[in-house]
Short mmCIF file of C-alpha atoms in Angstrom, two decimals:
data_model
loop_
_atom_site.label_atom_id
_atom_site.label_comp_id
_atom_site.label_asym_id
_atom_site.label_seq_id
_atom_site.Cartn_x
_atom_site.Cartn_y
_atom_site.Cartn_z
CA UNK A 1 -12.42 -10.56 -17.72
CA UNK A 2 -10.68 -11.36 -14.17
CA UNK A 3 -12.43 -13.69 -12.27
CA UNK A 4 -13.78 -12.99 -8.91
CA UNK A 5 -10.97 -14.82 -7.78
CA UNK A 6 -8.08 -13.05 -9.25
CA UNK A 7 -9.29 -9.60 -8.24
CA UNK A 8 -9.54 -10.75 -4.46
CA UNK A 9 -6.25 -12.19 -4.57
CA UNK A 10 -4.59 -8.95 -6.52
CA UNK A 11 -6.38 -6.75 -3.77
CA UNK A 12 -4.98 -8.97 -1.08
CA UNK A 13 -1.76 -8.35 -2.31
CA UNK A 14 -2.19 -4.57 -2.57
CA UNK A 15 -3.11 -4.90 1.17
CA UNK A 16 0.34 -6.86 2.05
CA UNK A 17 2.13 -4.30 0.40
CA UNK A 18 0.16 -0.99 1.37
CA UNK A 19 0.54 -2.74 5.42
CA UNK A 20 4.32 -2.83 4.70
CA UNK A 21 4.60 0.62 4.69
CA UNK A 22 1.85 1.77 7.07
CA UNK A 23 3.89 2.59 9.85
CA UNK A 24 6.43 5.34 10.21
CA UNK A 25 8.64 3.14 11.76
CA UNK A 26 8.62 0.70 8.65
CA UNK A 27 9.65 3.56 6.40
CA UNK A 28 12.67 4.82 8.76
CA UNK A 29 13.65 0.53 8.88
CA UNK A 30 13.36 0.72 4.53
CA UNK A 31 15.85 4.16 4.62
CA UNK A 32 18.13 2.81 7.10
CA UNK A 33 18.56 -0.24 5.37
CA UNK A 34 18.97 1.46 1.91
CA UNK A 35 21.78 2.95 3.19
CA UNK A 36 23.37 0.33 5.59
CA UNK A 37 22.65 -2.92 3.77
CA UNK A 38 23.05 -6.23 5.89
CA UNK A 39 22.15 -4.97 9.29
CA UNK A 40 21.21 -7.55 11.86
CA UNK A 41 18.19 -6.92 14.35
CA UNK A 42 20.62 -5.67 16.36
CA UNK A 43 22.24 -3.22 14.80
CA UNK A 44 18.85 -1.83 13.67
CA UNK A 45 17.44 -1.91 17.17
CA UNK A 46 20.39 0.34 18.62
CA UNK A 47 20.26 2.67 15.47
CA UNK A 48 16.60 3.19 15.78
CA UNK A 49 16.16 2.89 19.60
CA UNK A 50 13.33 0.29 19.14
CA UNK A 51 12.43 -2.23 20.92
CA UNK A 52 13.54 -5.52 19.98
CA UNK A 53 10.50 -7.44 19.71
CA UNK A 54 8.35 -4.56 18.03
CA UNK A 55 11.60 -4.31 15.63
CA UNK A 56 10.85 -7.90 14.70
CA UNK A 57 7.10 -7.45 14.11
CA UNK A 58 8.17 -4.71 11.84
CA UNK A 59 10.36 -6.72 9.96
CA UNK A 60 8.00 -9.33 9.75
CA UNK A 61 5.96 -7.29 8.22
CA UNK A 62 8.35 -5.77 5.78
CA UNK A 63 9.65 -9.49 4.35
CA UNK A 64 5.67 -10.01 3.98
CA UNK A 65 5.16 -7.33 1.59
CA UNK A 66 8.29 -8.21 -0.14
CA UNK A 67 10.55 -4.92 0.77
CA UNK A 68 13.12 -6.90 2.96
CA UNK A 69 15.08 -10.20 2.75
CA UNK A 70 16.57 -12.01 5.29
CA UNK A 71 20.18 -13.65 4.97
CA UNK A 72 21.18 -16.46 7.54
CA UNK A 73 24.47 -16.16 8.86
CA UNK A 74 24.93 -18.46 11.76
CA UNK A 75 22.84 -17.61 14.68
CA UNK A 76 22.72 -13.88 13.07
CA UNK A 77 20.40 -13.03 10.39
CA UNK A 78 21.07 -10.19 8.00
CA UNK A 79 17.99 -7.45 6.84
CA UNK A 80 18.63 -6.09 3.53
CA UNK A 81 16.42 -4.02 1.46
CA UNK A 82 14.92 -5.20 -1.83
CA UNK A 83 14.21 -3.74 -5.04
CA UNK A 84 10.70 -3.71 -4.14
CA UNK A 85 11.58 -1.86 -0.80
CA UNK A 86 13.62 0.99 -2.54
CA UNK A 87 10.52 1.37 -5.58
CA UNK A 88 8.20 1.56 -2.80
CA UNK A 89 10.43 4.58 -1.18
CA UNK A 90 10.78 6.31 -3.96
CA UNK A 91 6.97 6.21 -4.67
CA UNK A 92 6.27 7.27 -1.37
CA UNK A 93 8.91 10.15 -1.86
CA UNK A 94 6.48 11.29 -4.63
CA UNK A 95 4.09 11.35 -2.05
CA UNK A 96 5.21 14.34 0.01
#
């Protein structure tokens, strides 16, 4: 039997991951980066046509729940899509 405990924390997680994806915005970030791995803030911004710093709240967001990872490259950082991020598409394919 779970402790108390362990159930909060599983449903805590459940909540980081079901945030991730609560935003149509998120989802369009997940699909453009399954198909254009490696994009910079940048690039996704101008693709998109979203503002820079609500671009970074949504990728915040996104490396919280575990559907993007971020690669340093200088004073750039790369935005590439996880396994996580493509199951959670695919799911939410299922979905429509």
């Amino acid at each position: 039997m779970e402790t108390k405990e362990v159930q909060y924390k599983s449903y805590y997680q459940l909540e980081r991951i079901v945030k991730g994806v609560s935003n149509h915005r998120r989802i369009e970030i997940l699909e453009l980066l399954k198909n254009n791995p490696e994009l910079s803030l940048v690039n996704i911004s101008e693709k998109l046509d979203v503002n820079f710093k609500t671009l970074s709240e949504h990728i915040k967001r996104l490396a919280t729940a575990g559907f993007v990872v971020k690669r340093y490259e200088g004073h750039n950082v790369r935005h590439k899509i996880t396994n996580r991020g493509l199951a959670i598409l695919k799911f939410l394919r299922t979905l429509e």
